[in-house]
Short mmCIF file of C-alpha atoms in Angstrom, two decimals:
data_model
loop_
_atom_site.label_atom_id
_atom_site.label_comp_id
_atom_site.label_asym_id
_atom_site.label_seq_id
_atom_site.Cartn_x
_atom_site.Cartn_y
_atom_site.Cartn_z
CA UNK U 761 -49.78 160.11 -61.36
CA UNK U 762 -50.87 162.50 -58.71
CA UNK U 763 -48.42 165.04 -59.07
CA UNK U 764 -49.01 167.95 -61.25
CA UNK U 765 -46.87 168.37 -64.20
CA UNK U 766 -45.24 171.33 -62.79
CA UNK U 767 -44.38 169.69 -59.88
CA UNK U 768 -40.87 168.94 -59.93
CA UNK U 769 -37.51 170.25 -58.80
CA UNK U 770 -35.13 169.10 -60.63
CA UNK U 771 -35.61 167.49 -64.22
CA UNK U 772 -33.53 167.10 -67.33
CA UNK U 773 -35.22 167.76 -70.60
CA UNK U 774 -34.45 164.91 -72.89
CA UNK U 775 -33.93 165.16 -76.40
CA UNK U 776 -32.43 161.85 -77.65
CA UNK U 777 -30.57 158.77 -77.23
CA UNK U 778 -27.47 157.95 -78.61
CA UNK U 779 -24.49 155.26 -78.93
CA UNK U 780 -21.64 156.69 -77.26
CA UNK U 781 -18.75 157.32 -79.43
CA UNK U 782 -15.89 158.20 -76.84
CA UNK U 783 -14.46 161.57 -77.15
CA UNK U 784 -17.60 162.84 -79.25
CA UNK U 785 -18.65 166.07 -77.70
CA UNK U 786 -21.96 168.44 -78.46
CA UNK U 787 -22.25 172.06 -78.10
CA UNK U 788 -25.27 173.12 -78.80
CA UNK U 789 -27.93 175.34 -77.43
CA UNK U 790 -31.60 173.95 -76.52
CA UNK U 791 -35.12 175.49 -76.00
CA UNK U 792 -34.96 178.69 -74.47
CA UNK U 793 -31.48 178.94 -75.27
CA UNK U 794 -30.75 176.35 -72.72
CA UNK U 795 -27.03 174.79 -72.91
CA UNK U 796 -27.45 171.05 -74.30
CA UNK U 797 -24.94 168.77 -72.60
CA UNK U 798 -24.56 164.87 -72.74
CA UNK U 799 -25.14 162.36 -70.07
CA UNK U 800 -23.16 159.29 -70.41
CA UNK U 801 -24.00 155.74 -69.02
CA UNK U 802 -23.48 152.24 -70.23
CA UNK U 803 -21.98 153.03 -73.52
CA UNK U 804 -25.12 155.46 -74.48
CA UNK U 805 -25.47 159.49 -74.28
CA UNK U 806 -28.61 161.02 -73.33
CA UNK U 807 -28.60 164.73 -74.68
CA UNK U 808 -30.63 167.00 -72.31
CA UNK U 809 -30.62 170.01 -70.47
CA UNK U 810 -31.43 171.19 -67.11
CA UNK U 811 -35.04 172.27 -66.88
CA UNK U 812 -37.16 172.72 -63.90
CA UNK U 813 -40.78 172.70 -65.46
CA UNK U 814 -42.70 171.62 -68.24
CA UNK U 815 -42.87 173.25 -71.51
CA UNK U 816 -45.95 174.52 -72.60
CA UNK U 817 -47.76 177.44 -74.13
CA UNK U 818 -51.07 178.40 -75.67
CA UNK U 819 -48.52 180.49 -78.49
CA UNK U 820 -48.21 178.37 -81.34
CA UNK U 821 -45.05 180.29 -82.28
CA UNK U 822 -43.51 180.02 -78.99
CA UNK U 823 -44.47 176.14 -79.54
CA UNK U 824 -43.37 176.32 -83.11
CA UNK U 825 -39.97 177.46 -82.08
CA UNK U 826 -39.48 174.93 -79.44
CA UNK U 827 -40.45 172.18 -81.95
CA UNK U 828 -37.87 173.54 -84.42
CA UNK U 829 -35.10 173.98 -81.71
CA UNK U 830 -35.32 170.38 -80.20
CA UNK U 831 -35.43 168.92 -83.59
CA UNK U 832 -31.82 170.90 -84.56
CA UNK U 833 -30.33 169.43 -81.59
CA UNK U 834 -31.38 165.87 -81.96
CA UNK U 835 -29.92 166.87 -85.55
CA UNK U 836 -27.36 168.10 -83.82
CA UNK U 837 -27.04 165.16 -81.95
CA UNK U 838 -27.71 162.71 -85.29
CA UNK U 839 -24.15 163.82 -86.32
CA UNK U 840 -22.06 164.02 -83.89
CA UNK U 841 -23.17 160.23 -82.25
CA UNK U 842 -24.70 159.01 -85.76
CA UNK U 843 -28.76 157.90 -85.72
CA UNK U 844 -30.51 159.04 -82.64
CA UNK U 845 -33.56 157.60 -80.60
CA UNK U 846 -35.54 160.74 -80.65
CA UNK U 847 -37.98 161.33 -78.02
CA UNK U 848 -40.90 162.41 -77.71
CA UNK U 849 -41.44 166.56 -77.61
CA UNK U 850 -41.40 167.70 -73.60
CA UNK U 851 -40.22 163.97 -72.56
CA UNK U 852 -38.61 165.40 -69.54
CA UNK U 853 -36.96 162.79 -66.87
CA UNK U 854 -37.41 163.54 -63.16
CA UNK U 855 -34.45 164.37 -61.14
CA UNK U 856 -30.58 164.82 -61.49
CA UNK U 857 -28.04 163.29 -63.73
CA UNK U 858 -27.77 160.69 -61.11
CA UNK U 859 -31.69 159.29 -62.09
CA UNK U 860 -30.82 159.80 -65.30
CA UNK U 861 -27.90 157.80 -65.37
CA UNK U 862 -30.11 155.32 -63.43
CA UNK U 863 -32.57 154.73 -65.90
CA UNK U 864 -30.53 154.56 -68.47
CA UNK U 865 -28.49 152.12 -66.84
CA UNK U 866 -31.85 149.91 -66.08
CA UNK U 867 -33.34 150.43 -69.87
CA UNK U 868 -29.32 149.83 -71.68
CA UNK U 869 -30.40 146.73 -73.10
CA UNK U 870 -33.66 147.91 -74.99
CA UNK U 871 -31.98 151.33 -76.08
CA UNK U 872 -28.52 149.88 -77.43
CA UNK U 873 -30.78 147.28 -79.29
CA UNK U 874 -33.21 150.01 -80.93
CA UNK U 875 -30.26 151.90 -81.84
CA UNK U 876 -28.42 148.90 -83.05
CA UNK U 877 -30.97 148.18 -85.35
CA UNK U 878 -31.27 151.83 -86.61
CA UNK U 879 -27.50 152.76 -87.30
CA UNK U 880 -26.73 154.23 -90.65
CA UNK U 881 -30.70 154.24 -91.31
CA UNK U 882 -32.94 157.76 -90.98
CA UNK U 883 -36.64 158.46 -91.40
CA UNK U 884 -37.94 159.80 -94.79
CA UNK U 885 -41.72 160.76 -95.43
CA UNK U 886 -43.58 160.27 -98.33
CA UNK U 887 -46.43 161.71 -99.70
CA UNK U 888 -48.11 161.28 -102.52
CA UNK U 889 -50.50 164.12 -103.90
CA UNK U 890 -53.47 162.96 -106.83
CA UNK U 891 -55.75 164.44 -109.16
CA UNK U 892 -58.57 163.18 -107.55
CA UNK U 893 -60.96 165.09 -109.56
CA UNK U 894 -59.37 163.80 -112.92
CA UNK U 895 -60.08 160.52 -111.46
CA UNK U 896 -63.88 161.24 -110.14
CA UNK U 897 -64.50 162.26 -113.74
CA UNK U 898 -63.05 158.81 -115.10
CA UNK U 899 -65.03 156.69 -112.91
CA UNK U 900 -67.97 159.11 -113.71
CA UNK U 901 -68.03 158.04 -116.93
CA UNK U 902 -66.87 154.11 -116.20
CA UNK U 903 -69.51 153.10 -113.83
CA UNK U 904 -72.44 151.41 -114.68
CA UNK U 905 -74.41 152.17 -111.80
CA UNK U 906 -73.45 155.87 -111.94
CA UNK U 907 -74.52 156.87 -115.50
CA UNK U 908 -77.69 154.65 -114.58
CA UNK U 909 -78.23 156.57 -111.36
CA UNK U 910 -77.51 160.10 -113.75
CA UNK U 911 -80.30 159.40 -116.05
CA UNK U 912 -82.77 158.36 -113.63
CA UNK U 913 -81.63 161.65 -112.37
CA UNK U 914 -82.29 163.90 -115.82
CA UNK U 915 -86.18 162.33 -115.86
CA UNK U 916 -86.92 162.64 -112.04
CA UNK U 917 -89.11 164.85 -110.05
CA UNK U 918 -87.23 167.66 -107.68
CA UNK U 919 -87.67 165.52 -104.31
CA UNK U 920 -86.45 162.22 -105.93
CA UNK U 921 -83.77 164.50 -108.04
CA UNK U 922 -82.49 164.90 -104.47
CA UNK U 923 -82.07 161.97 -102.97
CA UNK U 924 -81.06 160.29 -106.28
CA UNK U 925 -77.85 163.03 -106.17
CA UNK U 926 -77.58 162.34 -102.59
CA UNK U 927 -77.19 158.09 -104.41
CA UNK U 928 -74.82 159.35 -106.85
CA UNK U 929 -72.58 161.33 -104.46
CA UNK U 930 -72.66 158.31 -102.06
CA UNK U 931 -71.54 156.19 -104.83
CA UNK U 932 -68.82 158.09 -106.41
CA UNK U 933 -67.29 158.93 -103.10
CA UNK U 934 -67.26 155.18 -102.53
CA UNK U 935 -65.74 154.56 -106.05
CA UNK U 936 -63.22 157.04 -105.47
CA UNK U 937 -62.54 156.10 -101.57
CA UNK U 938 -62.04 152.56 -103.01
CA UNK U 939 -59.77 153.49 -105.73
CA UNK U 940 -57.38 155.70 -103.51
CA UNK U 941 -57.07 152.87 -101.27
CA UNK U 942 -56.46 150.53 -103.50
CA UNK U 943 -53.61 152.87 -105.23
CA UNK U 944 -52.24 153.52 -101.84
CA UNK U 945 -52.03 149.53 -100.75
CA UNK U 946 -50.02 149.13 -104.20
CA UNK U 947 -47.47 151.70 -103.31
CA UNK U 948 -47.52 150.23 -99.86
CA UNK U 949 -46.54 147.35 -101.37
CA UNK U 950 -44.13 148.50 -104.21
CA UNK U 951 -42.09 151.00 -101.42
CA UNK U 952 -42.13 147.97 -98.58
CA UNK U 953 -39.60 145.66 -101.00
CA UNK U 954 -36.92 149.06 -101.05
CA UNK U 955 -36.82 150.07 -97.30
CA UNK U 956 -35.82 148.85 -93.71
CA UNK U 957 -39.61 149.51 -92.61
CA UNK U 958 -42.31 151.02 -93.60
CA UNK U 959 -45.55 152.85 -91.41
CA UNK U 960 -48.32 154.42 -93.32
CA UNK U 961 -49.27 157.64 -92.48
CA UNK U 962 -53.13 158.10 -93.58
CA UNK U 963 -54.06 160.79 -95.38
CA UNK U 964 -54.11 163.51 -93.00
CA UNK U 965 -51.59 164.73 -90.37
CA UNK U 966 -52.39 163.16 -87.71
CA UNK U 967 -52.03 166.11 -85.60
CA UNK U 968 -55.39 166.65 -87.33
CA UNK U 969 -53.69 170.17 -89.11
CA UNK U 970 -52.23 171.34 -92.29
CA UNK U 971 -49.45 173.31 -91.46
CA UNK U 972 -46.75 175.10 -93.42
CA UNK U 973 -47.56 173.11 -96.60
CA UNK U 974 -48.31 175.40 -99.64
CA UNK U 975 -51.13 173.78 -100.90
CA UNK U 976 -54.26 173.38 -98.43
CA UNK U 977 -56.37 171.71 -100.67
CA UNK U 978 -54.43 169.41 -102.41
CA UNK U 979 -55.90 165.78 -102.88
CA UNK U 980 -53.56 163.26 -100.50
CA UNK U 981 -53.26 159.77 -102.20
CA UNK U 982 -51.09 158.42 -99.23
CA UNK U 983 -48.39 159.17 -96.82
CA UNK U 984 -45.89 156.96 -95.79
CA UNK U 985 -42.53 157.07 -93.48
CA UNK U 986 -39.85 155.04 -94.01
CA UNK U 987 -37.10 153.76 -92.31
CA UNK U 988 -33.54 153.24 -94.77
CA UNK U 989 -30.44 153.37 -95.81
CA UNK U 990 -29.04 155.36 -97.80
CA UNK U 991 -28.99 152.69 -100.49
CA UNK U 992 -32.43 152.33 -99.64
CA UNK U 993 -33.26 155.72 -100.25
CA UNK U 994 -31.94 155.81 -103.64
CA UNK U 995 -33.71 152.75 -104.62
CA UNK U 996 -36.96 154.43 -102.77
CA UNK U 997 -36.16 157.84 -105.16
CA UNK U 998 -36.10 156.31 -108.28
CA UNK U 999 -39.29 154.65 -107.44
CA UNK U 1000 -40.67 157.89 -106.81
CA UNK U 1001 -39.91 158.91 -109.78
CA UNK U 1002 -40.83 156.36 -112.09
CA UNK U 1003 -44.60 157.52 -109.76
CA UNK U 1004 -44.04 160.77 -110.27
CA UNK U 1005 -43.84 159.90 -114.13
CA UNK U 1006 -47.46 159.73 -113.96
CA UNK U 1007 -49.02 163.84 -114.77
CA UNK U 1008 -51.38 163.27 -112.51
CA UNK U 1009 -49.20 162.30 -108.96
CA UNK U 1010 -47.40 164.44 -107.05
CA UNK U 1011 -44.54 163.29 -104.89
CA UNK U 1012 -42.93 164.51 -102.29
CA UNK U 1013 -40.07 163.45 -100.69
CA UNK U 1014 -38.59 164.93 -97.08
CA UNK U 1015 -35.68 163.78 -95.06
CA UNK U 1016 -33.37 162.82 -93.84
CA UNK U 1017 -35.14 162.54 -90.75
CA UNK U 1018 -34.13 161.29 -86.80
CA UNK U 1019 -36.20 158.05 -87.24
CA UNK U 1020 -39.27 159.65 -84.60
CA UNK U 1021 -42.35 157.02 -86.49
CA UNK U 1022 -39.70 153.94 -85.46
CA UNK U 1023 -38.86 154.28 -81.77
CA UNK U 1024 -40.11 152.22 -78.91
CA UNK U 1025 -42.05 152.83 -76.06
CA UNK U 1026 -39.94 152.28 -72.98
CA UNK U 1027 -41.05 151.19 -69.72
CA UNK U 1028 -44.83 150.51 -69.78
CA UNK U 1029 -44.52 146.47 -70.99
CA UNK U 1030 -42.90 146.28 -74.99
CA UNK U 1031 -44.33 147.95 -77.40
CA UNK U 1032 -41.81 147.89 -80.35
CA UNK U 1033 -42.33 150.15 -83.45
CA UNK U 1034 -45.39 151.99 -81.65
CA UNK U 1035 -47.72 154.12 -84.31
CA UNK F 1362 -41.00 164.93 -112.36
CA UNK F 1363 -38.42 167.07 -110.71
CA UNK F 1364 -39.69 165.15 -107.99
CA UNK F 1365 -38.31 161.76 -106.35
CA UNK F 1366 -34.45 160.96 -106.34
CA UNK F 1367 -33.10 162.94 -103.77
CA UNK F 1368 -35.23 163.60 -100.38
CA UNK F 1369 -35.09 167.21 -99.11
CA UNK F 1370 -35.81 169.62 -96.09
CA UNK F 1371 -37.83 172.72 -97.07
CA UNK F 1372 -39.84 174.98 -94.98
CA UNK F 1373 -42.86 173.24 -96.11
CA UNK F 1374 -41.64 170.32 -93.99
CA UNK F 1375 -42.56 172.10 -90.98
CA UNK F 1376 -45.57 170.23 -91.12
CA UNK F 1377 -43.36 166.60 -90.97
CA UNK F 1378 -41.65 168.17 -88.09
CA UNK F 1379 -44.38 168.81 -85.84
CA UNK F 1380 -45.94 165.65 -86.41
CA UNK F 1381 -43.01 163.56 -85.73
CA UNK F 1382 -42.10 165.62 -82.79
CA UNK F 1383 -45.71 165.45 -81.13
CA UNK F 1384 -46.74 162.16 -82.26
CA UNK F 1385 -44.10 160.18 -82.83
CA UNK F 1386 -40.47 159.79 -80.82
CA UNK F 1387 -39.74 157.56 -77.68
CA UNK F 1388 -42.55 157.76 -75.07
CA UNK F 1389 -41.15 156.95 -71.67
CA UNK F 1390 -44.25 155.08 -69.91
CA UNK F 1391 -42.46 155.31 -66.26
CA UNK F 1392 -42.72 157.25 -63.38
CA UNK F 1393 -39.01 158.55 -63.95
CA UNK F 1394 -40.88 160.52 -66.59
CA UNK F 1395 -42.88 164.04 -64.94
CA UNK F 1396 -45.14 163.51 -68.42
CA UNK F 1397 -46.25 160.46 -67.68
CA UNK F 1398 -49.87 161.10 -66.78
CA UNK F 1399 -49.95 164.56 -67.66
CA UNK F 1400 -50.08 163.56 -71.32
CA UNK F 1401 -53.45 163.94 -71.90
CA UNK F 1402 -53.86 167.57 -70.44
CA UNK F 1403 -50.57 168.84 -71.77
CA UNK F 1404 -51.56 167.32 -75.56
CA UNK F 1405 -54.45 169.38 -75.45
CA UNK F 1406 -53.20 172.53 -74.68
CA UNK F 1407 -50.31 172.36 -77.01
CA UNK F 1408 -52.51 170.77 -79.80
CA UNK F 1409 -54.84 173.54 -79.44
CA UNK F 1410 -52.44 176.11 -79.87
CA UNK F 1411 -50.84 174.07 -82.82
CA UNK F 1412 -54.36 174.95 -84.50
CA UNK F 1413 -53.01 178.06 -85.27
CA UNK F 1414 -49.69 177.41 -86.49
CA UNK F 1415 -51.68 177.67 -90.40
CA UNK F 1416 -51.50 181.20 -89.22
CA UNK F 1417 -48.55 181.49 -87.19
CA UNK F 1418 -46.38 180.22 -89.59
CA UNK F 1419 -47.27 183.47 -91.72
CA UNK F 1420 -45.61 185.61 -89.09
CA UNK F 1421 -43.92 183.13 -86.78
CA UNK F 1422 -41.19 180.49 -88.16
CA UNK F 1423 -40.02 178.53 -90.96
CA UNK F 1424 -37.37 176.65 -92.65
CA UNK F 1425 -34.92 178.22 -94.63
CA UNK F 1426 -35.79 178.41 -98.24
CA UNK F 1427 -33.78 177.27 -100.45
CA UNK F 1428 -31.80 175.64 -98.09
CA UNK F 1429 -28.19 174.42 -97.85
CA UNK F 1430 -29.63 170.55 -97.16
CA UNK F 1431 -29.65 169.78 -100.79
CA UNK F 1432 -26.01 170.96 -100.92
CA UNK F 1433 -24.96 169.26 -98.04
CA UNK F 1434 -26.40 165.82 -98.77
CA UNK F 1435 -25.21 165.91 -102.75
CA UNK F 1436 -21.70 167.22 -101.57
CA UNK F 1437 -21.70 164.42 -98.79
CA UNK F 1438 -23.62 161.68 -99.76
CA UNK F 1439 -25.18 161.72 -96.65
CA UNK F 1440 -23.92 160.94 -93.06
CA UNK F 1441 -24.57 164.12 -91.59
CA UNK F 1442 -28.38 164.95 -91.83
CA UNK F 1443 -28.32 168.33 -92.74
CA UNK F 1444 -28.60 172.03 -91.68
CA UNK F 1445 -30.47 171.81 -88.38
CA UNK F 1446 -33.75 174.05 -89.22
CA UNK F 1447 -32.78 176.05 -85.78
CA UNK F 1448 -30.10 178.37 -88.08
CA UNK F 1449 -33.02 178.76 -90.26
CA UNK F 1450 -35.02 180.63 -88.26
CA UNK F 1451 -36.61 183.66 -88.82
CA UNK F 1452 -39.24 185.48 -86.42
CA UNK F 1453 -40.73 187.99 -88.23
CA UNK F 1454 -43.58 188.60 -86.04
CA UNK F 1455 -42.39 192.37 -85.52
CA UNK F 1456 -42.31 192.68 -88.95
CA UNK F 1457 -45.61 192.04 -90.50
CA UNK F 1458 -48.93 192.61 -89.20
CA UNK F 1459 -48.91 193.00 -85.21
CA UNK F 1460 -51.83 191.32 -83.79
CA UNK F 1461 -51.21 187.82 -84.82
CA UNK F 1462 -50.12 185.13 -83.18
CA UNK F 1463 -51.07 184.52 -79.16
CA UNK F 1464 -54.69 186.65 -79.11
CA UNK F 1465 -55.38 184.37 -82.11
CA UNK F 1466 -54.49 181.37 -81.12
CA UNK F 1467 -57.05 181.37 -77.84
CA UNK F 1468 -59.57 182.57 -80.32
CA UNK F 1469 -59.15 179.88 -82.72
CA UNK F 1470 -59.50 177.38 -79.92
CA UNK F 1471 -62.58 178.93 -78.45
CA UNK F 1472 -64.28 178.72 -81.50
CA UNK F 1473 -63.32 174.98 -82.05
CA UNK F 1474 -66.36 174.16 -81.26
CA UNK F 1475 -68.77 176.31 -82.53
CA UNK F 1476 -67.20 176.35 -85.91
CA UNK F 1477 -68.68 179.06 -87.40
CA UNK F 1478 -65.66 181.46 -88.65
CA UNK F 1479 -64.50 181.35 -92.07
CA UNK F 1480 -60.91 180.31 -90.39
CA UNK F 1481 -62.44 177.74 -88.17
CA UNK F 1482 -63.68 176.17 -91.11
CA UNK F 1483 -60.63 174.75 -92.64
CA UNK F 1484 -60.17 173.57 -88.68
CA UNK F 1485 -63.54 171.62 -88.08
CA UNK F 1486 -63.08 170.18 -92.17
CA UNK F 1487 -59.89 168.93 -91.33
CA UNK F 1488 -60.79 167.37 -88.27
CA UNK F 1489 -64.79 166.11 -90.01
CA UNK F 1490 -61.93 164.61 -92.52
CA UNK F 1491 -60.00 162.83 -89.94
CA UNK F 1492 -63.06 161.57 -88.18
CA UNK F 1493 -64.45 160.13 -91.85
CA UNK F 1494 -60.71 158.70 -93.01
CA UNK F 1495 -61.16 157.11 -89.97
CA UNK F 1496 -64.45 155.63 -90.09
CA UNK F 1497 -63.31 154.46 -93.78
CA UNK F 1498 -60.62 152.66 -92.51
#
């Protein structure tokens, strides 16, 4: 696009999607204490407010709050019209209610299928922490090739000391790396057979940050979102907690959550269940 | 143990919230949409600043404590999802230590890439992390 990003008149901020439930209304207030309203076309609501520019900052607290404040009115939103299509943060649609109702008129089908398929279901995120040095030590001691590479160590001259450490690092990490994956593919598995859908996460944020958890340095096994009911997520808790049985795992368990990791991509060819 | 059955909100699920929020959600790939193209440019800014929130959310925001989720979803079963975090918030930045969060935040992303600071650190592991998860994979 040529136009800048601040380069529009009139826009509507756009918080979610939802199946219109006649006579369901939403008061609410939005970033920057904007008034939320509903927009309603072809038996959906969009939930927006007015907004004339983008939203952006270099204050990660003014960002912070923004982030929190859209996400309480797509909750908002999640119970007054039941399970939302959240959007993206800053998804802001160009124009009046009138292009509004326009695309939502032109993208009904797609959106009253995605939220067809969602109803009664929510997000919930997963992640499970390990003791990965309790389990460095056990392979330590279980692998051939590592106590080999150790005693080769203990006899060796300083320059081959190093690069025989640098051998034994390489290995473990590989051993470990290996193992973690392999534990993470089984829960994969074990989790997939309780839930709606399942996308893993990787080990990290993939914002690339640890924010707001406690614990910086804790040891991330995997990371999962899922998409259930809430049958589904009592099956999925007591299989955390016959994992959590283990002393060495850490669970935890957040949600419920507008289902954000199972939406669509609208308008740029189908893309279903984009990660 | 304690863990597993029921899911809950806490304030250490500020970090689920961001991610879902800037990573995840509908993407509207259509000129209807003034991000569309802009993407790129805007991620960067904001993502940048998010390298601070480890920081900011010392002085700046986070979910209630305690929280009245748990209540709400044993009382109900479910159906509603929960205490939206918004009524939850508490800006303290007056409160503590004054010259936190916006000098900081350009700071932190200046030094991105010389990644020398003892705060940076935890920054340019992270991301050394991310770029070796993904080599793994």
């Amino acid at each position: 696009m040529s136009e800048s990003p601040a380069d529009f008149e009139t826009g509507r901020y756009l918080y979610c999607v939802a199946l219109d439930d006649e006579g369901t209304s939403l008061s609410t207030t939005g970033l920057d204490d904007e008034p939320v309203r509903v927009v309603r076309e072809a038996g959906l609501v969009a939930v927006v407010h007015d907004c004339t520019s983008l939203y952006d900052s270099d204050s990660a607290t003014q960002i912070q709050r923004w982030i929190l404040t859209h996400q309480s009115v797509v909750d908002d939103a999640g119970e007054a019209f039941g399970t939302p299509l959240p959007f993206q943060f800053d998804t802001i649609v160009r124009g009046d209610d009138e292009a509004l109702r326009s695309w939502l008129s032109d993208e009904a089908e797609t959106l009253t299928d995605h939220l067809d398929a969602l109803a009664g279901r929510w997000e919930y995120r997963i992640e499970i922490v390990w003791d990965e040095a309790a389990a460095r030590e056990e392979l330590e001691e279980a692998d051939d090739e590592l106590r080999d590479l150790a005693e080769r160590r203990e006899e060796a001259s300083e320059g081959t000391q190093f690069l025989l450490n640098k051998q034994y690092e390489s290995r473990l990490d590989q051993l470990v790396s290996e193992q973690r994956r392999a534990e993470a593919a089984d829960l994969a598995d074990r989790l997939s057979g309780e839930v709606t859908d399942l996308v893993d996460l990787g080990e990290r944020s993939t914002v690339g940050l640890d924010i707001g958890g406690a614990d910086e340095d804790v040891d991330v096994l995997a990371r999962f979102s899922v998409l259930a009911t809430d049958d589904e997520q009592e099956a999925v808790g007591l299989l955390l907690d016959d994992v959590a049985a283990d002393p060495g795992i850490e669970v935890r368990f957040t949600g419920p959550w507008p289902p954000y990791t199972f939406t669509p991509e609208l308008g740029g060819g189908d893309a279903p269940d984009e990660v | 143990m304690n863990n597993g059955t029921a899911p809950t909100r806490q304030k250490d699920s500020l970090a689920d919230v961001v991610e879902m929020l800037l990573d995840k959600g509908v993407v509207i790939n259509a000129d209807i949409a003034v991000t569309v193209g802009e993407t790129e440019l805007l991620g960067i800014k904001l993502r940048a600043a998010i390298a601070s929130f480890e920081t900011a959310s010392q002085y700046g925001l986070e979910f209630p404590e305690g929280t009245d989720m748990e209540r709400v979803e044993a009382a109900s079963g479910r159906g509603e999802i929960g205490k939206p975090p918004e009524r939850g918030l508490t800006v303290r930045a007056g409160a503590t230590d004054s010259d936190e969060p916006d000098d900081e935040t350009s700071e932190v992303v200046a030094d991105d890439a010389s990644e020398d600071t003892a705060d940076e650190e935890s920054t340019a592991e992270t991301e050394s992390a991310n770029a070796s998860a993904d080599d793994d994979n």
